[in-house]
Tab-separated table of C-alpha atoms in Angstrom:
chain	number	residue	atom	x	y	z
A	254	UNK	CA	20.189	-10.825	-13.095
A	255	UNK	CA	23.164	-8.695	-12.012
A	256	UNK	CA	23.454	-8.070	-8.511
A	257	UNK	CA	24.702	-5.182	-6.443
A	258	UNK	CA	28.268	-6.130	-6.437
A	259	UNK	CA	28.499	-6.582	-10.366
A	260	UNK	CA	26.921	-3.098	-10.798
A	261	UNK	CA	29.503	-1.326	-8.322
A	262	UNK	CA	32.224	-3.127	-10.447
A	263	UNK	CA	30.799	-1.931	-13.610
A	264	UNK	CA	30.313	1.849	-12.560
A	265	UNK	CA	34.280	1.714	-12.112
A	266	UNK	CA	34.653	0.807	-15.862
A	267	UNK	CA	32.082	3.599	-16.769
A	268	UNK	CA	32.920	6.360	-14.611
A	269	UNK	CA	30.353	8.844	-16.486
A	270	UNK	CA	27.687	7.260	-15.863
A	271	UNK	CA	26.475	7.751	-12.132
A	272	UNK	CA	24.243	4.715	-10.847
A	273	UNK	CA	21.780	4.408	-8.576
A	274	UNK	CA	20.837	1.933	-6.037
A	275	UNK	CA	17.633	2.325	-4.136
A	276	UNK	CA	18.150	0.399	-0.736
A	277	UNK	CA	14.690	0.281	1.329
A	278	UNK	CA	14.784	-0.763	4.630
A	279	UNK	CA	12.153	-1.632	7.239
A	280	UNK	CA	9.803	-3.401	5.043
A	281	UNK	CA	7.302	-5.337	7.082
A	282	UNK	CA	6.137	-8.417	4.637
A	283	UNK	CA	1.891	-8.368	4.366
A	284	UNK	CA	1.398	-5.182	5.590
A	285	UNK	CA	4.178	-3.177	3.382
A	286	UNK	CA	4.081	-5.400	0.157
A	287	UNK	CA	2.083	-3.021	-2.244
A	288	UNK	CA	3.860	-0.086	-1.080
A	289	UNK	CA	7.267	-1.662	-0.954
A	290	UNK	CA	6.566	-2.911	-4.707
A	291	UNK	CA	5.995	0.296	-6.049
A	292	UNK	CA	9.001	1.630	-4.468
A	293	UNK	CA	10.709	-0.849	-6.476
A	294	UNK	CA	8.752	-0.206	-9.868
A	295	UNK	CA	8.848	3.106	-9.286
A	296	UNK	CA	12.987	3.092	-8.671
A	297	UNK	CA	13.199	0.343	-12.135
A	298	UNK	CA	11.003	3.041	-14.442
A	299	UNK	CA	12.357	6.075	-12.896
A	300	UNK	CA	15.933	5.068	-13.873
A	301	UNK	CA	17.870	3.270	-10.836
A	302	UNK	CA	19.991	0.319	-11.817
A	303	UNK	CA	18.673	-1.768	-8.953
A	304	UNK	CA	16.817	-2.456	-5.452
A	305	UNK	CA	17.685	-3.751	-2.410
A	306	UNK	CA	15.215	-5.239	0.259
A	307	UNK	CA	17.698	-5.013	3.317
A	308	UNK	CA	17.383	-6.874	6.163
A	309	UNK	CA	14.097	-9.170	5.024
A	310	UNK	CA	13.164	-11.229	2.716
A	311	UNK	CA	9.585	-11.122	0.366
A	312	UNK	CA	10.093	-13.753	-2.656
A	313	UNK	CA	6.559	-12.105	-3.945
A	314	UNK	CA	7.875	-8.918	-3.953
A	315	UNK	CA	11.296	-10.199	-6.300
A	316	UNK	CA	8.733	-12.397	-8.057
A	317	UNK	CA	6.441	-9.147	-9.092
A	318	UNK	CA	9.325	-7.179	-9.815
A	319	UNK	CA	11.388	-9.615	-11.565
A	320	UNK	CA	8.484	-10.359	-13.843
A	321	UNK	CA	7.965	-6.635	-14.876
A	322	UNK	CA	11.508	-6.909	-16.028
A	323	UNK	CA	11.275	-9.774	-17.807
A	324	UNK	CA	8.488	-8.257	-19.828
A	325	UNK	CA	9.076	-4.559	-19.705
A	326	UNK	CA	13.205	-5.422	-20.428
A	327	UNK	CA	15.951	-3.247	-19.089
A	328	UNK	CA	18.507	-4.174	-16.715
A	329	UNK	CA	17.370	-4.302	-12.741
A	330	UNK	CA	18.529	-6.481	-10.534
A	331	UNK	CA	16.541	-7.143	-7.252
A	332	UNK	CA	18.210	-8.434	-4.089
A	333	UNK	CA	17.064	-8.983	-0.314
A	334	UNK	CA	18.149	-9.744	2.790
A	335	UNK	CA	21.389	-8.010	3.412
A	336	UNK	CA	21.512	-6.106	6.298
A	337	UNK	CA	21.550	-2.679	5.673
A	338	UNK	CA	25.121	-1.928	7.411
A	339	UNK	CA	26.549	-4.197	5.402
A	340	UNK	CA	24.885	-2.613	1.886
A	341	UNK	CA	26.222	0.437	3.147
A	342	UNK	CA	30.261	-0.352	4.068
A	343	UNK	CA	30.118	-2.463	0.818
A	344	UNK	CA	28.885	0.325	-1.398
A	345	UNK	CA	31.321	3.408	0.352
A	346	UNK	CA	34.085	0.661	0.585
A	347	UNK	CA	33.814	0.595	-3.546
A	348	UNK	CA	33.133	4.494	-3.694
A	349	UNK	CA	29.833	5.006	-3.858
A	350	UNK	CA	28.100	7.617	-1.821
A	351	UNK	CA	24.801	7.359	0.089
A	352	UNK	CA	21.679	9.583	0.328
A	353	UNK	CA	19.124	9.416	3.142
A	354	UNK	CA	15.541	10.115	2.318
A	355	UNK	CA	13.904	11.670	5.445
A	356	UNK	CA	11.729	14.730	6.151
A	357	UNK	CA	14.147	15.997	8.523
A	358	UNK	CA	17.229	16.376	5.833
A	359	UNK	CA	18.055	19.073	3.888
A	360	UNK	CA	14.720	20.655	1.475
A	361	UNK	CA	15.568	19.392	-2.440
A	362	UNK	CA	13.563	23.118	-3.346
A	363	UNK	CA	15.606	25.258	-1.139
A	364	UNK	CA	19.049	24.760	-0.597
A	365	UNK	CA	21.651	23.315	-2.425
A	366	UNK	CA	22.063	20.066	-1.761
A	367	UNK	CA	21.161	18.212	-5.238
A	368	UNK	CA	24.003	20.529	-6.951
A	369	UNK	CA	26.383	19.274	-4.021
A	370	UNK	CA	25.281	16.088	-5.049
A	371	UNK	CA	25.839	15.712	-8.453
A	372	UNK	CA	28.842	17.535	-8.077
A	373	UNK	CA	30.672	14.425	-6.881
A	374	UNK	CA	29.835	12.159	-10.077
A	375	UNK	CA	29.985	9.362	-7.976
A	376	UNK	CA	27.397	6.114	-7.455
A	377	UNK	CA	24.537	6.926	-5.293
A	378	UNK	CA	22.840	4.391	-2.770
A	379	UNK	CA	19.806	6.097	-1.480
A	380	UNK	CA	17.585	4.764	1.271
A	381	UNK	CA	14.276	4.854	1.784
A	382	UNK	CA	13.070	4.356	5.360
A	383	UNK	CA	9.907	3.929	6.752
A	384	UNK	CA	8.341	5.692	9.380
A	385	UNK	CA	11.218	5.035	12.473
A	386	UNK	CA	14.405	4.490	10.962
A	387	UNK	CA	17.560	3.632	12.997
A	388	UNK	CA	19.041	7.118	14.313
A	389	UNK	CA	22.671	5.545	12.886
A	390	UNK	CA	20.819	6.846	8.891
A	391	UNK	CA	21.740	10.350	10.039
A	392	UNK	CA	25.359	9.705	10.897
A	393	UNK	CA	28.510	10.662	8.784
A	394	UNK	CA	29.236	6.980	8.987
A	395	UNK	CA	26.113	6.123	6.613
A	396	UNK	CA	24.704	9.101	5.141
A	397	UNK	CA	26.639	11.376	2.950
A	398	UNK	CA	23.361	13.586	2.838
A	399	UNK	CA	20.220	13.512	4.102
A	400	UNK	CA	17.609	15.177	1.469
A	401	UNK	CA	13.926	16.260	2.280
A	402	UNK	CA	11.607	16.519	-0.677
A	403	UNK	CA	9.568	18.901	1.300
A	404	UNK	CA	9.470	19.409	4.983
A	405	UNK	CA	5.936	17.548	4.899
A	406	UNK	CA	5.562	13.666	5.779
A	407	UNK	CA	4.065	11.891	3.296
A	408	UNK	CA	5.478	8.867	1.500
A	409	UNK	CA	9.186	7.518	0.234
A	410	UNK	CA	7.591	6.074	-2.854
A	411	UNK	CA	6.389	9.923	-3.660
A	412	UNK	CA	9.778	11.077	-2.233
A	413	UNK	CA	11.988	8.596	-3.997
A	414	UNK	CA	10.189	9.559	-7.654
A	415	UNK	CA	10.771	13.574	-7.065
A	416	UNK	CA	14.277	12.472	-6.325
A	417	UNK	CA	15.769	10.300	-9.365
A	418	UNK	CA	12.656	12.713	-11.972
A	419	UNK	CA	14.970	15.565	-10.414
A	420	UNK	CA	18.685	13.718	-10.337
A	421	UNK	CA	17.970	12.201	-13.947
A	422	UNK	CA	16.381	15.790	-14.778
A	423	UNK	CA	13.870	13.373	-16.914
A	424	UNK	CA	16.242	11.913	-18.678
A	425	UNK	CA	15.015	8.649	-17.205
A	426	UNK	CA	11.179	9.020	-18.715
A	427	UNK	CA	12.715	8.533	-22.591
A	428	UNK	CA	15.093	5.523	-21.547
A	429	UNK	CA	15.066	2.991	-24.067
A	430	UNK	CA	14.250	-0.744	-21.965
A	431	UNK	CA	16.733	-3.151	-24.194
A	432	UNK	CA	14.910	-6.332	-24.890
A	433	UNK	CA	11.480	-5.493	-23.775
A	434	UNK	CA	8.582	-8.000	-24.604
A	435	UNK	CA	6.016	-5.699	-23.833
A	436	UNK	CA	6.491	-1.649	-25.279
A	437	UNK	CA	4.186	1.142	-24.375
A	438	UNK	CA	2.918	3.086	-27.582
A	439	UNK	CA	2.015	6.725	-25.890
A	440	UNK	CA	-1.208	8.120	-26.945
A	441	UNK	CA	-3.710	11.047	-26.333
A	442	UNK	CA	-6.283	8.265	-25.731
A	443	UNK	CA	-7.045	4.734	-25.715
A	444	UNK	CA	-3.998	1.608	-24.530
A	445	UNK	CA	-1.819	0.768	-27.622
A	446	UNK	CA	0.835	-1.546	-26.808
A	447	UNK	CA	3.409	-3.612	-28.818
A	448	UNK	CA	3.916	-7.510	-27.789
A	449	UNK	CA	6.385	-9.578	-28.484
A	450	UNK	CA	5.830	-13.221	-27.043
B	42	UNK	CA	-12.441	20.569	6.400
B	43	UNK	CA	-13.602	22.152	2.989
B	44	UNK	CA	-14.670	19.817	0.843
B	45	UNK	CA	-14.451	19.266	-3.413
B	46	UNK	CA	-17.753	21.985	-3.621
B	47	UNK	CA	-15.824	24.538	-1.364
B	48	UNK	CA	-12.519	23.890	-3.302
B	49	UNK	CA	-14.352	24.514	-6.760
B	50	UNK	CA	-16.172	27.660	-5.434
B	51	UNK	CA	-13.298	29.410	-3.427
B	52	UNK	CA	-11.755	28.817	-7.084
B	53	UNK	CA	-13.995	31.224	-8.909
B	54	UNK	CA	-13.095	33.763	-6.888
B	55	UNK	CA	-9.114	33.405	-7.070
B	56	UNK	CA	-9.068	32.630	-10.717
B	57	UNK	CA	-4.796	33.072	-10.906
B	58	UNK	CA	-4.906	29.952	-8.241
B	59	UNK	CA	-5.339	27.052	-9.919
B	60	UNK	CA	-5.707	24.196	-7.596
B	61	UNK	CA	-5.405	20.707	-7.916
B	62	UNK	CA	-7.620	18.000	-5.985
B	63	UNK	CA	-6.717	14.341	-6.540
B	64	UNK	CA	-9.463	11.506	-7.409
B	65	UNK	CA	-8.070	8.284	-6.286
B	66	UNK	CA	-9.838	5.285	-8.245
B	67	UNK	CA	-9.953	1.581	-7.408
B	68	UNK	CA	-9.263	1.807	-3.740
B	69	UNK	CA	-8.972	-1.789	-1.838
B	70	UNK	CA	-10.061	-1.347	1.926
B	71	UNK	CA	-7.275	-3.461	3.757
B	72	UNK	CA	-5.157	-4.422	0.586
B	73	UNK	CA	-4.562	-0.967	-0.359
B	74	UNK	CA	-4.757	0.722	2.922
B	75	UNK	CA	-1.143	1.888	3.152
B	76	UNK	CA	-0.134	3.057	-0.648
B	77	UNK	CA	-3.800	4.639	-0.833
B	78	UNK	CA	-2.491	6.771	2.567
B	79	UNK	CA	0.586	7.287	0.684
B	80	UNK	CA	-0.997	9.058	-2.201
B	81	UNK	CA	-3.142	11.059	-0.010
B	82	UNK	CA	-0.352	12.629	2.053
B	83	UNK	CA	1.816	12.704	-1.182
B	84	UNK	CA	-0.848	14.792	-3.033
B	85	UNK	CA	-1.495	17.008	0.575
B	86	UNK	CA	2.434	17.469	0.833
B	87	UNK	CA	3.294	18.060	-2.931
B	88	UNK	CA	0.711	21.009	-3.287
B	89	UNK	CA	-2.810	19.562	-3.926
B	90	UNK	CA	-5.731	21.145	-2.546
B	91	UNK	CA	-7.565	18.023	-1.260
B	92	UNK	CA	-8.376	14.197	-2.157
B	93	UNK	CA	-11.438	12.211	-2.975
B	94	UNK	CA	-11.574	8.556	-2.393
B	95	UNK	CA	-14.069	7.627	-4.856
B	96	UNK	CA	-16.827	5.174	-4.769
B	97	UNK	CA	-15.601	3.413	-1.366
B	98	UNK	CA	-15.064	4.328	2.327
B	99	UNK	CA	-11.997	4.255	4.408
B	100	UNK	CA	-12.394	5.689	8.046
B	101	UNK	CA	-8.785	4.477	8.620
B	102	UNK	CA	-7.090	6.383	5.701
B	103	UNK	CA	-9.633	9.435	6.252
B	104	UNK	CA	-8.314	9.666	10.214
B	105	UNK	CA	-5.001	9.604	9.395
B	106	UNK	CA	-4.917	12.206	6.545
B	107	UNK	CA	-6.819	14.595	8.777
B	108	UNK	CA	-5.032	13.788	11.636
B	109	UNK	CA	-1.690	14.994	9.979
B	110	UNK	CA	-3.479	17.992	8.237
B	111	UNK	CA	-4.175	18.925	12.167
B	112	UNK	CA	-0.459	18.750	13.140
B	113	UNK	CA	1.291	19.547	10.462
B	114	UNK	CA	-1.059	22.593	8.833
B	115	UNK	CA	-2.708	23.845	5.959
B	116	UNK	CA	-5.618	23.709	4.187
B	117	UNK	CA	-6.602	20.046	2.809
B	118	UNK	CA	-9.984	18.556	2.630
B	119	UNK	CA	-10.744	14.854	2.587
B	120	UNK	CA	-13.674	12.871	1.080
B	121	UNK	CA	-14.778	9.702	0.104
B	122	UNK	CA	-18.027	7.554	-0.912
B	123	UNK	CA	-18.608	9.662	-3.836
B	124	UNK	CA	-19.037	8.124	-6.586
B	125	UNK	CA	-16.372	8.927	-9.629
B	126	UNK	CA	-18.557	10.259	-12.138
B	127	UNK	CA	-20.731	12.131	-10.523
B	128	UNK	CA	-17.184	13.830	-8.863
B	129	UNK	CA	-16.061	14.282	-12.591
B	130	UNK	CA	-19.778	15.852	-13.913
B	131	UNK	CA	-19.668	18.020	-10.836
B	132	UNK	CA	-16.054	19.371	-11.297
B	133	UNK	CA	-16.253	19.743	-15.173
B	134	UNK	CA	-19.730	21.790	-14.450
B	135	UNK	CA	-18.080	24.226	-12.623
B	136	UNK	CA	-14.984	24.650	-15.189
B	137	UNK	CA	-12.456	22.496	-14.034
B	138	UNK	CA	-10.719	19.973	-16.270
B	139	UNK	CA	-9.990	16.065	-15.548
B	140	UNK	CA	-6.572	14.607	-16.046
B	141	UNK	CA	-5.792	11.337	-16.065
B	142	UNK	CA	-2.814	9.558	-15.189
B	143	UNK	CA	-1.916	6.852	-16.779
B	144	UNK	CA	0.919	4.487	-18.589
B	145	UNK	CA	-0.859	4.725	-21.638
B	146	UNK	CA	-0.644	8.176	-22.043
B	147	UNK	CA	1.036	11.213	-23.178
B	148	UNK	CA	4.199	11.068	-22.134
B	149	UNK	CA	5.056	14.304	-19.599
B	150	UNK	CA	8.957	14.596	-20.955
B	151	UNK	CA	8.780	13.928	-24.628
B	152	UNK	CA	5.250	15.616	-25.436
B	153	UNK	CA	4.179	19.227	-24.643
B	154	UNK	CA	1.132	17.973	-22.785
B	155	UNK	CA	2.382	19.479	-19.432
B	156	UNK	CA	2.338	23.188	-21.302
B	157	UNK	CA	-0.888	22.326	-22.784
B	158	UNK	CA	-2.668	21.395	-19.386
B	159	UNK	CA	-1.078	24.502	-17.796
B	160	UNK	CA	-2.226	27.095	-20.901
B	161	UNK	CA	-5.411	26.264	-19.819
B	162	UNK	CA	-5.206	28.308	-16.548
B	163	UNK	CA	-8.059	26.537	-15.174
B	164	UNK	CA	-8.526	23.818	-12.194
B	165	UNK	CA	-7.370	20.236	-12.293
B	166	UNK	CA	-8.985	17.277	-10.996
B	167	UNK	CA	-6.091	14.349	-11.444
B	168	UNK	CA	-7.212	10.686	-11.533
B	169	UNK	CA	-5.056	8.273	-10.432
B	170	UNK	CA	-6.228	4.583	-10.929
B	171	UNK	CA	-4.984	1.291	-9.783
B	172	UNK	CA	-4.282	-1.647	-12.113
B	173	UNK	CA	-7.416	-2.182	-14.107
B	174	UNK	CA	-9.893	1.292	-14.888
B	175	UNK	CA	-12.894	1.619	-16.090
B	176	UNK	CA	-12.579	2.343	-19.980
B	177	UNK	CA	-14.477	5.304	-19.737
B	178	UNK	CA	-11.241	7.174	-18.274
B	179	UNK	CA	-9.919	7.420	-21.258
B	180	UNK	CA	-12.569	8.892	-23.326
B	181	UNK	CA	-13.487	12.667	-24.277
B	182	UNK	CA	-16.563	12.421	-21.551
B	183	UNK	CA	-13.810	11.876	-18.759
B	184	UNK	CA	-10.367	12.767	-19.129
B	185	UNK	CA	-9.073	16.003	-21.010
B	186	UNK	CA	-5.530	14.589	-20.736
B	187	UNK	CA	-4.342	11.089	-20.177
B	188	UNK	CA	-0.550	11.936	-19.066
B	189	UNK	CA	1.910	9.047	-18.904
B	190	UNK	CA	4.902	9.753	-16.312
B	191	UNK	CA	7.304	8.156	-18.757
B	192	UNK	CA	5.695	4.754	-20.482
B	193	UNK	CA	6.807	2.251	-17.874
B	194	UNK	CA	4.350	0.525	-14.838
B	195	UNK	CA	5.479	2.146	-11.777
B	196	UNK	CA	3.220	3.714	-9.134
B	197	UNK	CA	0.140	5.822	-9.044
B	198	UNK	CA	1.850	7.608	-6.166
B	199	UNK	CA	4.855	7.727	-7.957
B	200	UNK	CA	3.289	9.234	-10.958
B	201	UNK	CA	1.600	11.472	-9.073
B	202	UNK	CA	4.850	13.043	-7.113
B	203	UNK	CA	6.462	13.775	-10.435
B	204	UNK	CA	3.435	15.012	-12.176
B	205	UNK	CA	2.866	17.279	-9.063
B	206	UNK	CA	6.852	18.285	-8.876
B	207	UNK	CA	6.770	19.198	-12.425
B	208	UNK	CA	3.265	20.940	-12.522
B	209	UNK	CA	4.523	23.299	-9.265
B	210	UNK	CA	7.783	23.346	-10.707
B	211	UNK	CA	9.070	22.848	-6.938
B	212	UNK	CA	7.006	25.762	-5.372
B	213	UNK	CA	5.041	23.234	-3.221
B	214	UNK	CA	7.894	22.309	-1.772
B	215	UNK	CA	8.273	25.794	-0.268
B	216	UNK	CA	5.127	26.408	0.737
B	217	UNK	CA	3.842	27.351	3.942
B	218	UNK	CA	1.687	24.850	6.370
B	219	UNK	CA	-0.264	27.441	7.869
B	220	UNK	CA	-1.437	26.872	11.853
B	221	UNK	CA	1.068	23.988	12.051
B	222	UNK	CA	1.151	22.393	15.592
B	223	UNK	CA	4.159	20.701	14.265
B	224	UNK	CA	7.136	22.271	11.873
B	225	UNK	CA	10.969	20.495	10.688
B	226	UNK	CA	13.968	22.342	10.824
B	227	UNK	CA	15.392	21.458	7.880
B	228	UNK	CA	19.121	19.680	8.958
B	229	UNK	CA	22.380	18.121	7.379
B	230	UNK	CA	22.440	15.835	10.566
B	231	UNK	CA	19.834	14.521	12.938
B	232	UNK	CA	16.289	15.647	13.323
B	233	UNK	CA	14.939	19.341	14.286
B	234	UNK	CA	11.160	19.911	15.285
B	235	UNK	CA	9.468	22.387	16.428
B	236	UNK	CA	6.181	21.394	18.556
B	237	UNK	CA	3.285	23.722	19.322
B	238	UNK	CA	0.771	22.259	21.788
């Protein structure tokens, strides 16, 4: 599996395509490990190269999510336990830019902050919090932008898909997954799949 | 709180509204506690009308939804116990159509099932499952669409986001909380409320 620092490196060699890293901090093992999962699921099949479990560790979480890969195919690379400061001066150190996820940022719908974003064609970290996240997230030495989908609370999984279905402006729903074992046949009704063993 | 018979009713009458209520399937008291909260404050924020949690009870999840639609505003009814197909005969009997979100189906950005479900003018009752549902979702008697939010697993609440994102086309995100004891100022930096006791 590649790892954060490979897919920084890479981005440098192909500067037109923008990555994205989804870094989720304060997961709380048991009580988060559904939701934290589909974070990550949702960031693999929504198009971000990768996910990073900061400052914790859940080897079911990288088992679940590691597995989908290996069957579903793509390239995602899981990784935990960094601390989150760390992810961060790594990532700007190598040029990438970071995007907070909070209620309080600026509203996706109404100003202009996605345009601003995209603007900079550069690698994106974005965090996903959970409900009290350090006060440092809001500060010009970690966030580059803090984005509200909506001024409403309601869930970073829900917030993180509105995000990359608007960055990737779908592009990320007819993504081929190189190399996957098991391929969804879309239907108007019924499950038709292809496997490959 | 209004509830799915009020929703359906108060429907008739503003036929250029359509609404959306959300039928969340599968529900595991305790295991699921968190993502199912999730996907009810993800469909209350992101423009549904109101959420049934079918065939089980959760006084936990059913506190905390209404709890936020007290502080933070709007309309948004709550339910649970019913059982799913009576919820389904009920809203088809009064006009409304059932769509059905799922991997397996039509996928929102490569088919024209999104303009097809909105043609209809008429309200929507989405399903949203968890890993295993009953085969009967997928036939004629149930869903009228099975919509796939690109053909990967991800998240029910995921799915649900974009499918709500797209089907508003961002208007939800705009919309006002009315009676709100508790509004953000959207901000670049920090956090901005305003509190109403």
């Amino acid at each position: 599996m590649e790892n954060l620092k490979q897919v920084t490196r890479s981005n440098k060699e192909e500067k037109n395509k923008r990555k994205i890293v989804v870094l989720r901090w304060g997961h709380r093992p048991q009580r988060d490990a559904r939701l934290t999962t589909h974070v990550a699921l949702a960031a693999r099949a929504l198009g971000a190269s990768g996910f990073l479990l900061s400052d914790t560790v859940d080897e079911k979480i990288r088992e679940t999510v590691e597995k989908v890969t290996r069957n579903w195919g793509g390239k995602f690379f899981f990784e935990m336990g960094t601390a989150w400061k760390s992810a961060v001066r790594d990532w700007k150190a190598k040029g990438g830019i970071v995007v907070h996820l909070t209620v309080y940022g600026e509203n996706i719908q109404t100003s202009n902050v996605l345009d601003r974003i995209k603007n900079l064609r550069k690698d994106i970290l974005v965090i996903v919090g959970s409900q009290k996240v350090p006060k440092d997230f809001f500060s010009n030495d970690v966030s580059d932008f803090n984005v509200s989908i909506g001024s409403q609370p309601h869930s970073e999984c829900a917030a993180l898909a509105v995000f990359l279905d608007r960055f990737f402006e779908g592009k990320e729903l007819v993504k081929e997954f190189k190399k996957a074992k098991i391929k969804v046949v879309p239907q108007e009704r019924g499950k038709k799949t292809i496997v490959e063993c």
